[in-house]
Each structure stands twice: as structure tokens, then as C-alpha cells.
JSON list of C-alpha atoms in Angstrom, two decimals:
[
{"chain": "A", "resi": 240, "resn": "UNK", "atom": "CA", "xyz": [-170.25, -78.26, 116.47]},
{"chain": "A", "resi": 241, "resn": "UNK", "atom": "CA", "xyz": [-168.41, -75.29, 116.37]},
{"chain": "A", "resi": 242, "resn": "UNK", "atom": "CA", "xyz": [-167.11, -73.94, 118.57]},
{"chain": "A", "resi": 243, "resn": "UNK", "atom": "CA", "xyz": [-165.35, -71.39, 118.94]},
{"chain": "A", "resi": 244, "resn": "UNK", "atom": "CA", "xyz": [-165.59, -67.94, 120.76]},
{"chain": "A", "resi": 245, "resn": "UNK", "atom": "CA", "xyz": [-164.47, -67.29, 124.17]},
{"chain": "A", "resi": 246, "resn": "UNK", "atom": "CA", "xyz": [-162.06, -70.18, 123.67]},
{"chain": "A", "resi": 247, "resn": "UNK", "atom": "CA", "xyz": [-158.27, -70.57, 124.80]},
{"chain": "A", "resi": 248, "resn": "UNK", "atom": "CA", "xyz": [-155.46, -72.57, 123.11]},
{"chain": "A", "resi": 249, "resn": "UNK", "atom": "CA", "xyz": [-153.80, -75.52, 124.57]},
{"chain": "A", "resi": 250, "resn": "UNK", "atom": "CA", "xyz": [-151.30, -72.95, 126.95]},
{"chain": "A", "resi": 251, "resn": "UNK", "atom": "CA", "xyz": [-149.36, -76.45, 128.26]},
{"chain": "A", "resi": 252, "resn": "UNK", "atom": "CA", "xyz": [-147.01, -76.49, 125.92]},
{"chain": "A", "resi": 253, "resn": "UNK", "atom": "CA", "xyz": [-145.38, -74.76, 123.02]},
{"chain": "A", "resi": 254, "resn": "UNK", "atom": "CA", "xyz": [-145.00, -77.89, 120.96]},
{"chain": "A", "resi": 255, "resn": "UNK", "atom": "CA", "xyz": [-147.69, -77.53, 117.43]},
{"chain": "A", "resi": 256, "resn": "UNK", "atom": "CA", "xyz": [-151.62, -77.95, 117.77]},
{"chain": "A", "resi": 257, "resn": "UNK", "atom": "CA", "xyz": [-152.90, -80.92, 117.14]},
{"chain": "A", "resi": 258, "resn": "UNK", "atom": "CA", "xyz": [-155.92, -80.63, 115.75]},
{"chain": "A", "resi": 259, "resn": "UNK", "atom": "CA", "xyz": [-158.62, -83.40, 113.76]},
{"chain": "A", "resi": 260, "resn": "UNK", "atom": "CA", "xyz": [-160.83, -83.04, 110.76]},
{"chain": "A", "resi": 261, "resn": "UNK", "atom": "CA", "xyz": [-163.98, -82.38, 109.92]},
{"chain": "A", "resi": 262, "resn": "UNK", "atom": "CA", "xyz": [-166.38, -84.22, 107.02]},
{"chain": "A", "resi": 263, "resn": "UNK", "atom": "CA", "xyz": [-168.79, -83.29, 104.72]},
{"chain": "A", "resi": 264, "resn": "UNK", "atom": "CA", "xyz": [-171.44, -85.61, 103.92]},
{"chain": "A", "resi": 265, "resn": "UNK", "atom": "CA", "xyz": [-173.53, -84.17, 100.92]},
{"chain": "A", "resi": 266, "resn": "UNK", "atom": "CA", "xyz": [-173.50, -81.80, 97.95]},
{"chain": "A", "resi": 267, "resn": "UNK", "atom": "CA", "xyz": [-170.39, -80.78, 95.83]},
{"chain": "A", "resi": 268, "resn": "UNK", "atom": "CA", "xyz": [-167.68, -81.74, 98.27]},
{"chain": "A", "resi": 269, "resn": "UNK", "atom": "CA", "xyz": [-169.39, -84.75, 99.36]},
{"chain": "A", "resi": 270, "resn": "UNK", "atom": "CA", "xyz": [-166.94, -87.36, 102.06]},
{"chain": "A", "resi": 271, "resn": "UNK", "atom": "CA", "xyz": [-163.94, -83.62, 102.44]},
{"chain": "A", "resi": 272, "resn": "UNK", "atom": "CA", "xyz": [-162.35, -83.94, 105.32]},
{"chain": "A", "resi": 273, "resn": "UNK", "atom": "CA", "xyz": [-160.59, -80.54, 106.19]},
{"chain": "A", "resi": 274, "resn": "UNK", "atom": "CA", "xyz": [-158.26, -80.39, 109.05]},
{"chain": "A", "resi": 275, "resn": "UNK", "atom": "CA", "xyz": [-159.54, -78.23, 112.22]},
{"chain": "A", "resi": 276, "resn": "UNK", "atom": "CA", "xyz": [-157.55, -77.15, 115.66]},
{"chain": "A", "resi": 277, "resn": "UNK", "atom": "CA", "xyz": [-157.79, -78.82, 119.01]},
{"chain": "A", "resi": 278, "resn": "UNK", "atom": "CA", "xyz": [-158.82, -75.88, 120.58]},
{"chain": "A", "resi": 279, "resn": "UNK", "atom": "CA", "xyz": [-160.54, -75.98, 124.08]},
{"chain": "A", "resi": 280, "resn": "UNK", "atom": "CA", "xyz": [-164.07, -75.33, 123.71]},
{"chain": "A", "resi": 281, "resn": "UNK", "atom": "CA", "xyz": [-164.12, -76.26, 120.07]},
{"chain": "A", "resi": 282, "resn": "UNK", "atom": "CA", "xyz": [-167.03, -79.26, 119.44]},
{"chain": "A", "resi": 283, "resn": "UNK", "atom": "CA", "xyz": [-167.82, -79.89, 116.11]},
{"chain": "A", "resi": 284, "resn": "UNK", "atom": "CA", "xyz": [-170.63, -80.58, 115.18]},
{"chain": "A", "resi": 285, "resn": "UNK", "atom": "CA", "xyz": [-171.25, -84.32, 114.76]},
{"chain": "A", "resi": 286, "resn": "UNK", "atom": "CA", "xyz": [-172.17, -85.78, 111.36]},
{"chain": "A", "resi": 287, "resn": "UNK", "atom": "CA", "xyz": [-175.86, -87.33, 112.55]},
{"chain": "A", "resi": 288, "resn": "UNK", "atom": "CA", "xyz": [-176.36, -83.99, 113.98]},
{"chain": "A", "resi": 289, "resn": "UNK", "atom": "CA", "xyz": [-175.32, -81.89, 110.93]},
{"chain": "A", "resi": 290, "resn": "UNK", "atom": "CA", "xyz": [-177.39, -84.89, 108.47]},
{"chain": "A", "resi": 291, "resn": "UNK", "atom": "CA", "xyz": [-180.54, -83.54, 110.68]},
{"chain": "A", "resi": 292, "resn": "UNK", "atom": "CA", "xyz": [-180.33, -79.88, 110.61]},
{"chain": "A", "resi": 293, "resn": "UNK", "atom": "CA", "xyz": [-179.58, -80.22, 107.00]},
{"chain": "A", "resi": 294, "resn": "UNK", "atom": "CA", "xyz": [-182.44, -82.83, 106.31]},
{"chain": "A", "resi": 295, "resn": "UNK", "atom": "CA", "xyz": [-184.14, -79.88, 107.54]},
{"chain": "A", "resi": 296, "resn": "UNK", "atom": "CA", "xyz": [-182.73, -77.17, 105.52]},
{"chain": "A", "resi": 297, "resn": "UNK", "atom": "CA", "xyz": [-182.88, -79.66, 102.36]},
{"chain": "A", "resi": 298, "resn": "UNK", "atom": "CA", "xyz": [-185.88, -76.62, 100.68]},
{"chain": "A", "resi": 299, "resn": "UNK", "atom": "CA", "xyz": [-183.83, -73.59, 102.34]},
{"chain": "A", "resi": 300, "resn": "UNK", "atom": "CA", "xyz": [-180.02, -74.35, 102.07]},
{"chain": "A", "resi": 301, "resn": "UNK", "atom": "CA", "xyz": [-179.50, -73.54, 97.84]},
{"chain": "A", "resi": 302, "resn": "UNK", "atom": "CA", "xyz": [-179.03, -70.32, 97.24]},
{"chain": "A", "resi": 303, "resn": "UNK", "atom": "CA", "xyz": [-179.18, -69.34, 100.82]},
{"chain": "A", "resi": 304, "resn": "UNK", "atom": "CA", "xyz": [-177.50, -65.89, 102.59]},
{"chain": "A", "resi": 305, "resn": "UNK", "atom": "CA", "xyz": [-176.36, -67.89, 105.75]},
{"chain": "A", "resi": 306, "resn": "UNK", "atom": "CA", "xyz": [-174.74, -66.75, 108.59]},
{"chain": "A", "resi": 307, "resn": "UNK", "atom": "CA", "xyz": [-172.31, -68.69, 111.30]},
{"chain": "A", "resi": 308, "resn": "UNK", "atom": "CA", "xyz": [-172.68, -66.66, 114.08]},
{"chain": "A", "resi": 309, "resn": "UNK", "atom": "CA", "xyz": [-169.95, -68.64, 116.53]},
{"chain": "A", "resi": 310, "resn": "UNK", "atom": "CA", "xyz": [-168.84, -70.45, 113.58]},
{"chain": "A", "resi": 311, "resn": "UNK", "atom": "CA", "xyz": [-165.49, -72.54, 115.05]},
{"chain": "A", "resi": 312, "resn": "UNK", "atom": "CA", "xyz": [-164.34, -75.72, 113.28]},
{"chain": "A", "resi": 313, "resn": "UNK", "atom": "CA", "xyz": [-166.84, -74.06, 110.24]},
{"chain": "A", "resi": 314, "resn": "UNK", "atom": "CA", "xyz": [-168.34, -77.45, 110.13]},
{"chain": "A", "resi": 315, "resn": "UNK", "atom": "CA", "xyz": [-171.67, -75.69, 109.72]},
{"chain": "A", "resi": 316, "resn": "UNK", "atom": "CA", "xyz": [-170.93, -73.38, 107.06]},
{"chain": "A", "resi": 317, "resn": "UNK", "atom": "CA", "xyz": [-168.63, -75.79, 104.92]},
{"chain": "A", "resi": 318, "resn": "UNK", "atom": "CA", "xyz": [-171.86, -78.10, 104.75]},
{"chain": "A", "resi": 319, "resn": "UNK", "atom": "CA", "xyz": [-173.96, -75.30, 103.47]},
{"chain": "A", "resi": 320, "resn": "UNK", "atom": "CA", "xyz": [-171.74, -74.13, 101.30]},
{"chain": "A", "resi": 321, "resn": "UNK", "atom": "CA", "xyz": [-171.12, -77.55, 99.73]},
{"chain": "A", "resi": 322, "resn": "UNK", "atom": "CA", "xyz": [-174.98, -77.55, 99.59]},
{"chain": "A", "resi": 323, "resn": "UNK", "atom": "CA", "xyz": [-175.20, -74.56, 97.44]},
{"chain": "A", "resi": 324, "resn": "UNK", "atom": "CA", "xyz": [-175.44, -71.55, 99.84]},
{"chain": "A", "resi": 325, "resn": "UNK", "atom": "CA", "xyz": [-175.44, -68.47, 97.57]},
{"chain": "A", "resi": 326, "resn": "UNK", "atom": "CA", "xyz": [-172.79, -66.76, 100.71]},
{"chain": "A", "resi": 327, "resn": "UNK", "atom": "CA", "xyz": [-171.58, -67.29, 104.01]},
{"chain": "A", "resi": 328, "resn": "UNK", "atom": "CA", "xyz": [-169.82, -64.86, 106.70]},
{"chain": "A", "resi": 329, "resn": "UNK", "atom": "CA", "xyz": [-168.37, -66.53, 109.87]},
{"chain": "A", "resi": 330, "resn": "UNK", "atom": "CA", "xyz": [-167.99, -65.11, 112.50]},
{"chain": "A", "resi": 331, "resn": "UNK", "atom": "CA", "xyz": [-164.60, -66.14, 115.41]},
{"chain": "A", "resi": 332, "resn": "UNK", "atom": "CA", "xyz": [-163.45, -65.22, 117.39]},
{"chain": "A", "resi": 333, "resn": "UNK", "atom": "CA", "xyz": [-159.92, -67.17, 118.44]},
{"chain": "A", "resi": 334, "resn": "UNK", "atom": "CA", "xyz": [-156.74, -66.44, 115.95]},
{"chain": "A", "resi": 335, "resn": "UNK", "atom": "CA", "xyz": [-155.67, -69.61, 115.00]},
{"chain": "A", "resi": 336, "resn": "UNK", "atom": "CA", "xyz": [-159.03, -71.00, 114.09]},
{"chain": "A", "resi": 337, "resn": "UNK", "atom": "CA", "xyz": [-160.02, -67.77, 112.31]},
{"chain": "A", "resi": 338, "resn": "UNK", "atom": "CA", "xyz": [-156.53, -69.10, 110.36]},
{"chain": "A", "resi": 339, "resn": "UNK", "atom": "CA", "xyz": [-157.93, -72.21, 109.95]},
{"chain": "A", "resi": 340, "resn": "UNK", "atom": "CA", "xyz": [-160.91, -71.44, 108.35]},
{"chain": "A", "resi": 341, "resn": "UNK", "atom": "CA", "xyz": [-159.65, -69.43, 105.95]},
{"chain": "A", "resi": 342, "resn": "UNK", "atom": "CA", "xyz": [-156.97, -72.20, 104.75]},
{"chain": "A", "resi": 343, "resn": "UNK", "atom": "CA", "xyz": [-159.74, -74.60, 104.46]},
{"chain": "A", "resi": 344, "resn": "UNK", "atom": "CA", "xyz": [-161.85, -71.94, 101.89]},
{"chain": "A", "resi": 345, "resn": "UNK", "atom": "CA", "xyz": [-158.06, -71.74, 99.87]},
{"chain": "A", "resi": 346, "resn": "UNK", "atom": "CA", "xyz": [-157.93, -74.89, 99.86]},
{"chain": "A", "resi": 347, "resn": "UNK", "atom": "CA", "xyz": [-161.95, -75.40, 98.72]},
{"chain": "A", "resi": 348, "resn": "UNK", "atom": "CA", "xyz": [-161.18, -72.59, 96.81]},
{"chain": "A", "resi": 349, "resn": "UNK", "atom": "CA", "xyz": [-164.37, -70.29, 97.54]},
{"chain": "A", "resi": 350, "resn": "UNK", "atom": "CA", "xyz": [-164.98, -67.07, 96.56]},
{"chain": "A", "resi": 351, "resn": "UNK", "atom": "CA", "xyz": [-168.42, -66.21, 98.14]},
{"chain": "A", "resi": 352, "resn": "UNK", "atom": "CA", "xyz": [-167.58, -66.84, 101.69]},
{"chain": "A", "resi": 353, "resn": "UNK", "atom": "CA", "xyz": [-165.93, -64.73, 104.20]},
{"chain": "A", "resi": 354, "resn": "UNK", "atom": "CA", "xyz": [-164.39, -64.67, 107.94]},
{"chain": "A", "resi": 355, "resn": "UNK", "atom": "CA", "xyz": [-164.50, -62.12, 110.59]},
{"chain": "A", "resi": 356, "resn": "UNK", "atom": "CA", "xyz": [-162.34, -62.40, 113.10]},
{"chain": "A", "resi": 357, "resn": "UNK", "atom": "CA", "xyz": [-163.74, -60.94, 116.69]},
{"chain": "A", "resi": 358, "resn": "UNK", "atom": "CA", "xyz": [-165.76, -61.22, 119.13]},
{"chain": "A", "resi": 359, "resn": "UNK", "atom": "CA", "xyz": [-169.34, -62.63, 117.79]},
{"chain": "A", "resi": 360, "resn": "UNK", "atom": "CA", "xyz": [-171.59, -59.89, 119.65]},
{"chain": "A", "resi": 361, "resn": "UNK", "atom": "CA", "xyz": [-170.02, -57.12, 119.62]},
{"chain": "A", "resi": 362, "resn": "UNK", "atom": "CA", "xyz": [-170.21, -57.98, 115.80]},
{"chain": "A", "resi": 363, "resn": "UNK", "atom": "CA", "xyz": [-173.65, -58.61, 116.19]},
{"chain": "A", "resi": 364, "resn": "UNK", "atom": "CA", "xyz": [-174.10, -55.36, 117.73]},
{"chain": "A", "resi": 365, "resn": "UNK", "atom": "CA", "xyz": [-174.33, -53.15, 114.79]},
{"chain": "A", "resi": 366, "resn": "UNK", "atom": "CA", "xyz": [-176.83, -52.32, 112.30]},
{"chain": "A", "resi": 367, "resn": "UNK", "atom": "CA", "xyz": [-176.28, -55.31, 110.12]},
{"chain": "A", "resi": 368, "resn": "UNK", "atom": "CA", "xyz": [-175.64, -54.17, 106.40]},
{"chain": "A", "resi": 369, "resn": "UNK", "atom": "CA", "xyz": [-177.01, -57.11, 105.21]},
{"chain": "A", "resi": 370, "resn": "UNK", "atom": "CA", "xyz": [-179.98, -59.91, 105.46]},
{"chain": "A", "resi": 371, "resn": "UNK", "atom": "CA", "xyz": [-179.14, -63.59, 106.04]},
{"chain": "A", "resi": 372, "resn": "UNK", "atom": "CA", "xyz": [-182.38, -66.44, 104.98]},
{"chain": "A", "resi": 373, "resn": "UNK", "atom": "CA", "xyz": [-180.60, -69.29, 107.54]},
{"chain": "A", "resi": 374, "resn": "UNK", "atom": "CA", "xyz": [-178.14, -68.57, 110.29]},
{"chain": "A", "resi": 375, "resn": "UNK", "atom": "CA", "xyz": [-176.39, -70.50, 112.59]},
{"chain": "A", "resi": 376, "resn": "UNK", "atom": "CA", "xyz": [-175.61, -69.92, 116.85]},
{"chain": "A", "resi": 377, "resn": "UNK", "atom": "CA", "xyz": [-174.52, -72.25, 117.54]},
{"chain": "A", "resi": 378, "resn": "UNK", "atom": "CA", "xyz": [-172.45, -71.52, 120.52]},
{"chain": "A", "resi": 379, "resn": "UNK", "atom": "CA", "xyz": [-169.43, -72.88, 122.90]},
{"chain": "A", "resi": 380, "resn": "UNK", "atom": "CA", "xyz": [-171.79, -73.56, 126.23]},
{"chain": "A", "resi": 381, "resn": "UNK", "atom": "CA", "xyz": [-172.07, -72.44, 129.94]},
{"chain": "A", "resi": 382, "resn": "UNK", "atom": "CA", "xyz": [-171.07, -68.40, 128.17]},
{"chain": "A", "resi": 383, "resn": "UNK", "atom": "CA", "xyz": [-174.34, -66.95, 128.38]},
{"chain": "A", "resi": 384, "resn": "UNK", "atom": "CA", "xyz": [-174.18, -66.91, 124.45]},
{"chain": "A", "resi": 385, "resn": "UNK", "atom": "CA", "xyz": [-177.60, -68.05, 122.98]},
{"chain": "A", "resi": 386, "resn": "UNK", "atom": "CA", "xyz": [-179.81, -65.16, 124.38]},
{"chain": "A", "resi": 387, "resn": "UNK", "atom": "CA", "xyz": [-177.45, -61.89, 123.50]},
{"chain": "A", "resi": 388, "resn": "UNK", "atom": "CA", "xyz": [-177.21, -63.07, 119.94]},
{"chain": "A", "resi": 389, "resn": "UNK", "atom": "CA", "xyz": [-180.43, -63.74, 119.27]},
{"chain": "A", "resi": 390, "resn": "UNK", "atom": "CA", "xyz": [-181.67, -60.42, 120.44]},
{"chain": "A", "resi": 391, "resn": "UNK", "atom": "CA", "xyz": [-178.76, -59.15, 118.42]},
{"chain": "A", "resi": 392, "resn": "UNK", "atom": "CA", "xyz": [-179.74, -60.78, 115.27]},
{"chain": "A", "resi": 393, "resn": "UNK", "atom": "CA", "xyz": [-184.17, -59.56, 116.05]},
{"chain": "A", "resi": 394, "resn": "UNK", "atom": "CA", "xyz": [-183.20, -55.94, 117.40]},
{"chain": "A", "resi": 395, "resn": "UNK", "atom": "CA", "xyz": [-180.48, -55.23, 114.36]},
{"chain": "A", "resi": 396, "resn": "UNK", "atom": "CA", "xyz": [-182.06, -55.97, 111.57]},
{"chain": "A", "resi": 397, "resn": "UNK", "atom": "CA", "xyz": [-179.57, -59.44, 110.31]},
{"chain": "A", "resi": 398, "resn": "UNK", "atom": "CA", "xyz": [-182.86, -61.59, 109.95]},
{"chain": "A", "resi": 399, "resn": "UNK", "atom": "CA", "xyz": [-184.49, -61.80, 106.16]},
{"chain": "A", "resi": 400, "resn": "UNK", "atom": "CA", "xyz": [-188.36, -62.28, 105.74]},
{"chain": "A", "resi": 401, "resn": "UNK", "atom": "CA", "xyz": [-188.99, -66.03, 106.80]},
{"chain": "A", "resi": 402, "resn": "UNK", "atom": "CA", "xyz": [-185.33, -66.19, 107.74]},
{"chain": "A", "resi": 403, "resn": "UNK", "atom": "CA", "xyz": [-184.91, -70.08, 109.75]},
{"chain": "A", "resi": 404, "resn": "UNK", "atom": "CA", "xyz": [-182.58, -70.26, 112.77]},
{"chain": "A", "resi": 405, "resn": "UNK", "atom": "CA", "xyz": [-180.87, -72.71, 113.85]},
{"chain": "A", "resi": 406, "resn": "UNK", "atom": "CA", "xyz": [-180.22, -73.12, 117.56]},
{"chain": "A", "resi": 407, "resn": "UNK", "atom": "CA", "xyz": [-177.15, -75.88, 119.20]},
{"chain": "A", "resi": 408, "resn": "UNK", "atom": "CA", "xyz": [-176.76, -75.30, 122.82]},
{"chain": "A", "resi": 409, "resn": "UNK", "atom": "CA", "xyz": [-176.98, -77.10, 126.16]},
{"chain": "A", "resi": 410, "resn": "UNK", "atom": "CA", "xyz": [-180.39, -79.18, 127.35]},
{"chain": "A", "resi": 411, "resn": "UNK", "atom": "CA", "xyz": [-180.65, -77.86, 129.95]},
{"chain": "A", "resi": 412, "resn": "UNK", "atom": "CA", "xyz": [-180.43, -73.97, 129.75]},
{"chain": "A", "resi": 413, "resn": "UNK", "atom": "CA", "xyz": [-183.01, -72.33, 131.46]},
{"chain": "A", "resi": 414, "resn": "UNK", "atom": "CA", "xyz": [-184.60, -68.87, 130.47]},
{"chain": "A", "resi": 415, "resn": "UNK", "atom": "CA", "xyz": [-184.70, -68.63, 127.10]},
{"chain": "A", "resi": 416, "resn": "UNK", "atom": "CA", "xyz": [-186.47, -65.26, 126.00]},
{"chain": "A", "resi": 417, "resn": "UNK", "atom": "CA", "xyz": [-186.77, -65.61, 122.57]},
{"chain": "A", "resi": 418, "resn": "UNK", "atom": "CA", "xyz": [-188.64, -63.22, 119.96]},
{"chain": "A", "resi": 419, "resn": "UNK", "atom": "CA", "xyz": [-193.11, -63.72, 119.60]},
{"chain": "A", "resi": 420, "resn": "UNK", "atom": "CA", "xyz": [-192.25, -63.98, 116.13]},
{"chain": "A", "resi": 421, "resn": "UNK", "atom": "CA", "xyz": [-190.08, -66.99, 116.06]},
{"chain": "A", "resi": 422, "resn": "UNK", "atom": "CA", "xyz": [-191.67, -69.83, 115.28]},
{"chain": "A", "resi": 423, "resn": "UNK", "atom": "CA", "xyz": [-190.33, -73.19, 115.92]},
{"chain": "A", "resi": 424, "resn": "UNK", "atom": "CA", "xyz": [-190.42, -76.00, 113.50]},
{"chain": "A", "resi": 425, "resn": "UNK", "atom": "CA", "xyz": [-188.48, -78.98, 114.49]},
{"chain": "A", "resi": 426, "resn": "UNK", "atom": "CA", "xyz": [-186.58, -79.94, 117.68]},
{"chain": "A", "resi": 427, "resn": "UNK", "atom": "CA", "xyz": [-184.78, -82.58, 119.41]},
{"chain": "A", "resi": 428, "resn": "UNK", "atom": "CA", "xyz": [-182.74, -83.99, 121.49]},
{"chain": "A", "resi": 429, "resn": "UNK", "atom": "CA", "xyz": [-179.48, -86.15, 122.44]},
{"chain": "A", "resi": 430, "resn": "UNK", "atom": "CA", "xyz": [-177.71, -86.40, 125.25]},
{"chain": "A", "resi": 431, "resn": "UNK", "atom": "CA", "xyz": [-177.01, -82.64, 127.12]},
{"chain": "A", "resi": 432, "resn": "UNK", "atom": "CA", "xyz": [-177.62, -81.07, 123.27]},
{"chain": "A", "resi": 433, "resn": "UNK", "atom": "CA", "xyz": [-180.86, -79.97, 122.23]},
{"chain": "A", "resi": 434, "resn": "UNK", "atom": "CA", "xyz": [-181.29, -78.21, 118.59]},
{"chain": "A", "resi": 435, "resn": "UNK", "atom": "CA", "xyz": [-184.59, -76.57, 117.21]},
{"chain": "A", "resi": 436, "resn": "UNK", "atom": "CA", "xyz": [-184.98, -74.74, 113.92]},
{"chain": "A", "resi": 437, "resn": "UNK", "atom": "CA", "xyz": [-186.87, -70.90, 114.24]},
{"chain": "A", "resi": 438, "resn": "UNK", "atom": "CA", "xyz": [-188.41, -69.45, 111.78]},
{"chain": "A", "resi": 439, "resn": "UNK", "atom": "CA", "xyz": [-189.10, -65.72, 111.37]},
{"chain": "A", "resi": 440, "resn": "UNK", "atom": "CA", "xyz": [-192.52, -64.51, 111.23]}
]
């Protein structure tokens, strides 16, 4: 899965950072591989999980305005773009990861996506200037980021009516209090990860 915020680059040497690839599984760039940085805490969403998620979103992704709160590899954002999302906004803190995201957008000649470099929670504490139909919340694990992210989204006007909110989190996360207006539509757990899809009521 993606993961980014509060990550650190490999400080063991000055050698170039190695990396891997994410693969787009459907849509106009089906099968396309995009390079990603090998950064501590960066966890691209697996193909299997991504397939499950976008099956859930099958009837909603086309022409949706999407927000990827912790973009990391951009796996979810690029999949949304491949499946004809109208617009995607990516939030990412790590400078080298931001650079890679922008390079990948340029390779695909994308003109309907924007990457914002900086702390995601600080960004979301601002009053929203637009609303989103689909929001991806997939932060680094064990950083306590899910709750404040959900609170900020709900409080500061980021969610369009009937918005869909996807949360990917550690399975043992406890004490999470979500807005009463969020209805749980789908939920699945595999290993140490829980995936949930909510609708803003």
C-alpha cells in the first residue's frame, strides 16, 4: 500500500536509493508498471487488495474527484486515474517520493492530478477549497494518523455528499472513533491489515 508520511530515506550510504514497481491492474493503463522509491515505511497496496478495493468502487470511480491522503507510491491514486477518475489530489511528505510521483505523472502525461508536498494532517487542518467523492486513507502503520485524518476530513469540509472513504489500517488498531454519519459498507482483513469502505451519510 502506499505509505509515506513520517518516513525516512535510507541513510546507510550515499548510494542511489533502489526501488521497485507498482503495477496498474485495470483501466486505460492496464499492466503498466511505474517505478517507486525504496523508502522505509513505504508499503504499496498489494494487487489483490487493490483489486478488491476497486471492485468495491466499480460504479463510483468514473468521473470521481479523489483525494489520496498519504500517497506514498501512488498505487491507489494512479489506479484511480487509470480507471477514469475526473481528478486526483495526492498528499505526500517525503521529498524524494514526491519527485517520483511527479515524474510518474509526467510519464503518463496526466493533466488532472496534483501532488502537494508536505504534512498531510497540516494540509487537512485547513478549510477545504473543494470536496471529494472518494478519499483514500492509507497511512504508515503505528503512527496514530488514522483518527486525526478522519477528524480533519469530517470537520473541514472535504467530503462531498455521499462521499466514499477507504481506510487501510493495522488490524489491531483500537480506539478508533469515526463520525456517526459514516456508514460501513465493506470490510475485510488479511494478515495484519484491515480494509474498510465507508459512505458519508
